[in-house]
Every structure is written in C-alpha cells, then in structure tokens.
Short mmCIF file of C-alpha atoms in Angstrom, two decimals:
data_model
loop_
_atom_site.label_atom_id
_atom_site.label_comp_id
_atom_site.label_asym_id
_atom_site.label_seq_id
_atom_site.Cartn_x
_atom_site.Cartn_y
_atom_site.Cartn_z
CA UNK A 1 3.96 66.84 46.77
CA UNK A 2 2.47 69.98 48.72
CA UNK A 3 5.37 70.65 50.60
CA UNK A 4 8.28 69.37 47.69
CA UNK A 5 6.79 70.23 44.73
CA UNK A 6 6.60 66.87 42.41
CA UNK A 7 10.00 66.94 41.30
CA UNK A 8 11.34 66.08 44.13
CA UNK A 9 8.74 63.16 44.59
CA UNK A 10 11.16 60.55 42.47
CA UNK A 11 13.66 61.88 44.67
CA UNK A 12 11.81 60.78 48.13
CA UNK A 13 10.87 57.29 46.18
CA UNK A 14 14.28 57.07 44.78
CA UNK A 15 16.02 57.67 48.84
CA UNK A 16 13.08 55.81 49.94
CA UNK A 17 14.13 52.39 48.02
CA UNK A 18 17.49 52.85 48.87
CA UNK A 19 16.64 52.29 52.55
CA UNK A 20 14.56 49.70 51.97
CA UNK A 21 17.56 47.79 50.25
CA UNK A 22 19.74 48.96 53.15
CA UNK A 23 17.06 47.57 55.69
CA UNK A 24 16.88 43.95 53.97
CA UNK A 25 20.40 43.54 53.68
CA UNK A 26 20.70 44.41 57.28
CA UNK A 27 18.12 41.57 58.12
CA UNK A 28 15.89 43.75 59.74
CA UNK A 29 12.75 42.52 57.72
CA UNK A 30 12.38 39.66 60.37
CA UNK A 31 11.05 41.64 62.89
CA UNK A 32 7.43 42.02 61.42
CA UNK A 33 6.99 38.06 62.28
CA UNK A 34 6.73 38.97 65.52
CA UNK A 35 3.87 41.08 64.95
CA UNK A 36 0.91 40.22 66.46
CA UNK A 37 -1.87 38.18 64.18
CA UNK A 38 -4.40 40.77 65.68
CA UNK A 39 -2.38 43.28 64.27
CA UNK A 40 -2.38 41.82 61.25
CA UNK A 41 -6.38 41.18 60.79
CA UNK A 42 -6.53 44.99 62.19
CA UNK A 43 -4.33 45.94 59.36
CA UNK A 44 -6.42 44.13 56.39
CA UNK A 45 -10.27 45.05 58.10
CA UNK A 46 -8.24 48.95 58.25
CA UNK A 47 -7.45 48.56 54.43
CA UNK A 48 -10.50 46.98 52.86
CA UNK A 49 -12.59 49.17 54.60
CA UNK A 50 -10.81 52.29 53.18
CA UNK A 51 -10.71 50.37 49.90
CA UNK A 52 -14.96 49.83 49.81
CA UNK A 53 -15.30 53.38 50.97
CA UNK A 54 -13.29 54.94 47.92
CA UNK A 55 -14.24 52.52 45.20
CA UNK A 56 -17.71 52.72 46.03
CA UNK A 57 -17.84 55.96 44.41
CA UNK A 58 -15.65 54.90 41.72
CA UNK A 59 -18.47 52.29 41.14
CA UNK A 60 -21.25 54.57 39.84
CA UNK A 61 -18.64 57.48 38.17
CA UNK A 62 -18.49 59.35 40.76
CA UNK A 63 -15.06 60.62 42.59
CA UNK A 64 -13.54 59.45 45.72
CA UNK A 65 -13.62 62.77 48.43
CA UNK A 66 -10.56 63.08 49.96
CA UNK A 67 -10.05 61.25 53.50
CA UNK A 68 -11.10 57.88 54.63
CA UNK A 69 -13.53 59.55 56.59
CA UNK A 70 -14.88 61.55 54.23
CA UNK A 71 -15.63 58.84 51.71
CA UNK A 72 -17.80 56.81 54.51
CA UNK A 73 -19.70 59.64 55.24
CA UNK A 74 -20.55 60.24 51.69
CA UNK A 75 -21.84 56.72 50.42
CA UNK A 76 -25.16 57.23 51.22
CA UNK A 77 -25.00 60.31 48.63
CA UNK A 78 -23.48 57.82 45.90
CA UNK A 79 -26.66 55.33 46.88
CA UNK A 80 -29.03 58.27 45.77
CA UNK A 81 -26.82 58.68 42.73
CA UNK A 82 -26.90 55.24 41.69
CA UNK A 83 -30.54 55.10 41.97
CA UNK A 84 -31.52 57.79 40.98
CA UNK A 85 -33.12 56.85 37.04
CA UNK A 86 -35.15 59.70 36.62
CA UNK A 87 -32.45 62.55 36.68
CA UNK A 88 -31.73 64.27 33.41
CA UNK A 89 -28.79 66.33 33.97
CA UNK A 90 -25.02 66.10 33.55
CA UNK A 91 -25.05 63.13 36.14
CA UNK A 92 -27.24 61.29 35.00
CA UNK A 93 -24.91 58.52 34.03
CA UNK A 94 -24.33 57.61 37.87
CA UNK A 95 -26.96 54.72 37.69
CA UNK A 96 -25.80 52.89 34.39
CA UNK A 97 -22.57 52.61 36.02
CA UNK A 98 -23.90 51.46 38.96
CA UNK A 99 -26.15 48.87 37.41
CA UNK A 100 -22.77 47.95 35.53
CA UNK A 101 -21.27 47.31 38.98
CA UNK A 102 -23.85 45.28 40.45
CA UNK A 103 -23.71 43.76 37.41
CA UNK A 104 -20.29 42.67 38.17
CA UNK A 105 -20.73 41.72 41.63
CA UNK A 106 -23.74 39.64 40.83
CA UNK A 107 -21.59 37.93 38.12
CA UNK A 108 -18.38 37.37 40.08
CA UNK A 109 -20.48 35.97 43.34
CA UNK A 110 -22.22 33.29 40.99
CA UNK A 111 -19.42 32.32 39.25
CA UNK A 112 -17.77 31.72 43.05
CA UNK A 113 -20.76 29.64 44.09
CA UNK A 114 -21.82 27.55 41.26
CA UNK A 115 -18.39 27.14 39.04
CA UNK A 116 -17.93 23.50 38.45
CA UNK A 117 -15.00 21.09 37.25
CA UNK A 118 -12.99 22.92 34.43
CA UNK A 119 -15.10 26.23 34.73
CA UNK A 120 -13.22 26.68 37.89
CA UNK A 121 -9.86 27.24 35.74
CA UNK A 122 -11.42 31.10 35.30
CA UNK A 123 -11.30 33.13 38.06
CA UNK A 124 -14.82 34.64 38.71
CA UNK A 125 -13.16 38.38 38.27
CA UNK A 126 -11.89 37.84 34.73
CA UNK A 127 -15.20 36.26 33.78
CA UNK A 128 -17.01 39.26 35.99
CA UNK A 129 -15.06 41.95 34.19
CA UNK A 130 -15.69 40.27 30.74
CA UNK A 131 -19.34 39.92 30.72
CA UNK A 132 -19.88 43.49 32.41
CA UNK A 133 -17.53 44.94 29.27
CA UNK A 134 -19.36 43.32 26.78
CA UNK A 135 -22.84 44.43 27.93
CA UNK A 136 -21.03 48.25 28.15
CA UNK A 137 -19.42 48.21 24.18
CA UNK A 138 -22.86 45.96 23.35
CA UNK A 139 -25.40 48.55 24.37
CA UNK A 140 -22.84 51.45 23.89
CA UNK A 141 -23.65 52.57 27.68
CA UNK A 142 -22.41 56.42 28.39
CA UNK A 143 -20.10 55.23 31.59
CA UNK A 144 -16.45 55.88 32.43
CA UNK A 145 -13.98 53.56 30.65
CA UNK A 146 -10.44 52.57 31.43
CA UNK A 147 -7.94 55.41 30.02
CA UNK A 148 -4.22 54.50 28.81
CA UNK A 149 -1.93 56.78 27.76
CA UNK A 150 -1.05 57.02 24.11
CA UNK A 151 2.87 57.49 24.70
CA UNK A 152 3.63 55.51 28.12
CA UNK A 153 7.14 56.84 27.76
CA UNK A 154 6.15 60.19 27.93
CA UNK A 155 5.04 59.80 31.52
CA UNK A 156 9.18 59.43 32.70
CA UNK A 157 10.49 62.20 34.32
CA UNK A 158 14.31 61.86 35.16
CA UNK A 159 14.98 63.59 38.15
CA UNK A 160 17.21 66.69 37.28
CA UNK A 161 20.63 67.56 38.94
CA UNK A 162 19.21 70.21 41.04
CA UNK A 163 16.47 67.44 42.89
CA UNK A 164 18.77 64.96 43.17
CA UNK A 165 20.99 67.53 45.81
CA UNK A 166 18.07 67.80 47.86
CA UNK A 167 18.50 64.26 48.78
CA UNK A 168 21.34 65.36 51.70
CA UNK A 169 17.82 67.93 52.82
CA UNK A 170 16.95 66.10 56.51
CA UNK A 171 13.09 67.36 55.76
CA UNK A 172 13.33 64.74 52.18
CA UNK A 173 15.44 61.93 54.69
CA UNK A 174 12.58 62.06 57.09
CA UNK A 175 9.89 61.75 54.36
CA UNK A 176 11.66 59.17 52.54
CA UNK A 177 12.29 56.92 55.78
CA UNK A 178 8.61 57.57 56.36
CA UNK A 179 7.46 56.18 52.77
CA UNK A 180 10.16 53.02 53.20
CA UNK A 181 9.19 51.85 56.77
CA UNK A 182 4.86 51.94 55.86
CA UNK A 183 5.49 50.45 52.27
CA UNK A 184 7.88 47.64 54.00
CA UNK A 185 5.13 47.51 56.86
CA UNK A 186 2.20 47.27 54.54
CA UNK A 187 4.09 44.61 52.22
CA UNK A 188 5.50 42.82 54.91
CA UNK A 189 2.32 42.25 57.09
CA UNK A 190 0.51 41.61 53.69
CA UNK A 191 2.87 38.62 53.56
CA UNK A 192 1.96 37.59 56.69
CA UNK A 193 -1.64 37.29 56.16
CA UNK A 194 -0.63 35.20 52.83
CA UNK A 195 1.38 32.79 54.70
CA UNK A 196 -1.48 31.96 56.74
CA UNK A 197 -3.49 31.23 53.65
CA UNK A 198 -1.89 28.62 51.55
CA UNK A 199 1.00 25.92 52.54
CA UNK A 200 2.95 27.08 50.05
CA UNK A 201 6.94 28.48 49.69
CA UNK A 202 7.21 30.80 52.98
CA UNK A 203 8.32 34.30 52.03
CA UNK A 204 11.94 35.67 52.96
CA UNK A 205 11.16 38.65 54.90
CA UNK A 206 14.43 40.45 53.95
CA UNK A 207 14.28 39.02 49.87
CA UNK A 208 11.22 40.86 49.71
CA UNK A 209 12.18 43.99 51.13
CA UNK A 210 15.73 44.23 49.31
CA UNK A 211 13.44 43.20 46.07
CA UNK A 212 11.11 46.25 46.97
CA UNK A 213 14.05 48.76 47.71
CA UNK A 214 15.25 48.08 44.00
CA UNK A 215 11.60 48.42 42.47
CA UNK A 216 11.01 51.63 44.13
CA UNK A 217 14.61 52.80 43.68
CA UNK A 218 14.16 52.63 39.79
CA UNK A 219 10.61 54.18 40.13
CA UNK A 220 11.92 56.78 41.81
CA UNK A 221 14.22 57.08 39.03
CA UNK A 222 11.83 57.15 36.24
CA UNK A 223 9.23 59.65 38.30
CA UNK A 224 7.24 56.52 39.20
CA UNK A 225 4.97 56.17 42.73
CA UNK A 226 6.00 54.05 44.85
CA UNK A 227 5.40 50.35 45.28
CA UNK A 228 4.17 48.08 47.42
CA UNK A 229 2.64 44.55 47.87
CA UNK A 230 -1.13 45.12 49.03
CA UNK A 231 -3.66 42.74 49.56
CA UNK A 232 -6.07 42.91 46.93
CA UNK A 233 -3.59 41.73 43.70
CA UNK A 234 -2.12 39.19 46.59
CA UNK A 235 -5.46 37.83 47.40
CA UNK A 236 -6.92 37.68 43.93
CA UNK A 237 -3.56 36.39 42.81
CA UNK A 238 -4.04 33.08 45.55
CA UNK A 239 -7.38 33.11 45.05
CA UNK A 240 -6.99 32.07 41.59
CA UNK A 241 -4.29 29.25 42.31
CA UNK A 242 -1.31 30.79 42.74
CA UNK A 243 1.32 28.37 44.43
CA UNK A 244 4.80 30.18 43.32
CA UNK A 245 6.45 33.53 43.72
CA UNK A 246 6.49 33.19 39.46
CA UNK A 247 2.97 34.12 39.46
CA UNK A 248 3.43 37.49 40.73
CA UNK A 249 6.00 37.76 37.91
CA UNK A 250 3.26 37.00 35.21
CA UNK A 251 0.78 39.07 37.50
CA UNK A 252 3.44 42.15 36.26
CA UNK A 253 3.84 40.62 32.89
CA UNK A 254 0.40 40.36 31.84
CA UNK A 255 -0.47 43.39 32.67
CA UNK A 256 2.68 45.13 30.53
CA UNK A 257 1.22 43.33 27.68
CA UNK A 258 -2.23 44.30 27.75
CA UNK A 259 -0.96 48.00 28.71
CA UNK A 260 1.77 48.03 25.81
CA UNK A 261 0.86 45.71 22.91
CA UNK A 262 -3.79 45.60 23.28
CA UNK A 263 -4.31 49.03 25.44
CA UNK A 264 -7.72 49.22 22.87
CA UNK A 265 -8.67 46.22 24.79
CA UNK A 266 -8.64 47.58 27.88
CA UNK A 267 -10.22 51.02 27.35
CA UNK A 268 -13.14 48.87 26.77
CA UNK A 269 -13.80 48.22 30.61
CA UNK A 270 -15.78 49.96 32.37
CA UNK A 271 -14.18 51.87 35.42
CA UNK A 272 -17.50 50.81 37.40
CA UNK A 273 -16.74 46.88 37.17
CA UNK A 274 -12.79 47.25 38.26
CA UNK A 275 -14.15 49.34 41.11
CA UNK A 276 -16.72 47.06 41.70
CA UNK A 277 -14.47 44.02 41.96
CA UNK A 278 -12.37 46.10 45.01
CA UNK A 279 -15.75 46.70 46.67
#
C-alpha cells in the first residue's frame, strides 16, 4: 500500500490469484509435502506466537504496535493496563476488558475440561463468547464491541482501467508472486499440520491452491485482502468435529449470515473475548 497506493492493492491480489490458479493447475502444490514436519511445527509455534503477542492487546482495548517484535516487548505495559483499577482517565476501560477476557478464557478452559455427554455438542468458544457477551450488554460494561458496517457493499472498490494496466509493471509482478507463493505456503503447510490431526479426507494440494487462486482473484476484484487458510479457523473448525471439507463451507456461510441478515447480534461481543479466544 506504501509503495502502490491502495488502488492498486486489488490489482496485486487480483495478479496474485491468478498465479496461484496457474501454480495448481501446473501441479506444483505437491511440493510442500515434502516439507519437513519441523518446518511445519516451526511454522505454527512462529504464528501463534505472533498471534498471542497482537491479540493480547486487543484483549484489554488496547492496540496492537506495529511489528511482531514490538508487540512482545510491550505486553508487560498491557499487564499494567489491565490491572490497573484505580486509574480515572480516558483509559480507564483497559481492565473491564481485560476482566472480560479472562473471563472468557476461564469459561472456554472449563467448558474443555468438565463438558460431559451432549454438552460436548457446543464448542467451549461459542459458549465462551456467549456468556462473556451477556455479562458485557447485562452490566452495560464501557469496552470495545464488534463493529459492522452499515452498507457492506459500499466497501467494493472495482479496480479502474488505469490500475488494471499496471498489472504488465514488473515492480506489481514481483509483489504479486510474493503475496501468491506465502499465502499458498501458509495455506498449504496449514494443511499439513491438519492432516496430521484427524484421519479424515486427505487434502489435494493443487484443489486447494487452484480453489485459493479463484477466491483471491475475485477479492482482488472487488478491493478485497487477500485470503488464506490459517490455523486458528482450521483448528477451531476440527476442534469442534469437523470431518468434511463442507464444514469449511458452512464455516463461510455462517458467518455471511450473521454479518448480513443479525449484524445487531454481533456488535454485541466484546472485542476483548474474540481476542481472548486467539490468545
């Protein structure tokens, strides 16, 4: 975006999937089986690690600070913040959103160890995230809540004919090839690390990434960010009994009908208990 400008962002995305597709179809997807399972435990301790540092902040309102690096560094501050009770000023909120995360944690890591027989059918999240909004809307707590746009179709930008001849520019090749090889690399070894978890369907390497070429093709499209499959949705999603590539359809559909048809609903959660569940 720095260097671009963010109109030509769809057009990077847009490039970007269209490599992707290319790679699949030319079976090169294979080649991340051979990766190394070190590699691959490397890549998820790398990930959740950069994923507790950022969210940790998110966890008791405060914002993440930049770099990976920088967010480690700074969670002692967010401690102080979250306990903090006695300060009076404009951030004063940081420990009710941090008792509302805790909260959460508490919730989800009882549900895990003491769920029996049907209570099992709820995952601990959804039942985590439930009881932590209801406390929030019961006691009216001052915290950060989940924001959806009024107009979601207001957020589509088309690129315009002047971006889209910037896509025979080398510098927007390079960055495009750059986005397709780490979001097939991050989806791809993600899928490795799920294969090892259940004894399920296997995945088809070069399915997935022709599949992700077209998603990020049409996000690139519609001025979208680009897509990937990550490890925290994938691991919640087998966590909670997943057996079939159809439940990361419904993962997608729920959430379009929360977003488009009860988005009330979900400006009632807290930002502090989603960002809680990712710590």
């Amino acid at each position: 975006i720095r260097e671009h400008g963010i109109e030509k962002l769809g057009v990077i995305i847009f490039l970007a999937g269209l490599i992707q597709i290319v790679a699949g179809l030319s079976r090169f997807a294979p080649w991340f089986r051979a990766v190394p399972p070190a590699v691959i435990h490397g890549m998820l301790s790398g990930i959740g690690v950069l994923i507790l540092a950022a969210q940790f902040h998110v966890m008791v309102d405060d914002t993440p600070k930049g770099s990976g690096i920088n967010n480690l560094l700074s969670i002692p501050m967010s401690v102080y913040k979250g306990l903090n009770w006695t300060a009076h000023d404009g951030d004063s909120t940081h420990h009710i959103a941090a008792a509302i995360g805790v909260l959460t944690i508490v919730i989800l890591a009882l549900w895990q160890r003491f769920a029996v027989g049907r209570m099992k059918v709820l995952p601990g999240s959804l039942v985590a995230v439930v009881v932590a909004t209801s406390v929030a809307s019961i006691l009216h707590l001052t915290v950060r809540y989940v924001t959806i746009p009024s107009n979601l179709f207001a957020a589509i930008a088309l690129p315009t004919p002047t971006a889209l001849v910037s896509i025979f520019n080398w510098e927007i090749f390079f960055d495009a090839l750059a986005i397709a090889f780490i979001a097939a690399a991050e989806t791809l070894l993600t899928c490795s690390a799920l294969d090892k978890m259940h004894s399920g369907q296997r995945t088809n390497y070069d399915r997935e990434l022709v599949g992700q070429g077209i998603g990020n093709t049409l996000c690139g499209l519609i001025g979208g960010l680009p897509l990937t499959g990550v490890m925290v949705r994938s691991g919640v999603n087998l966590n909670a009994g997943a057996r079939t590539r159809a439940s990361a359809f419904m993962h997608g559909m729920w959430i379009l009908i929360f977003v488009a048809l009860f988005p009330n609903i979900l400006e009632l959660i807290p930002t502090s208990a989603l960002a809680a569940l990712l710590v």
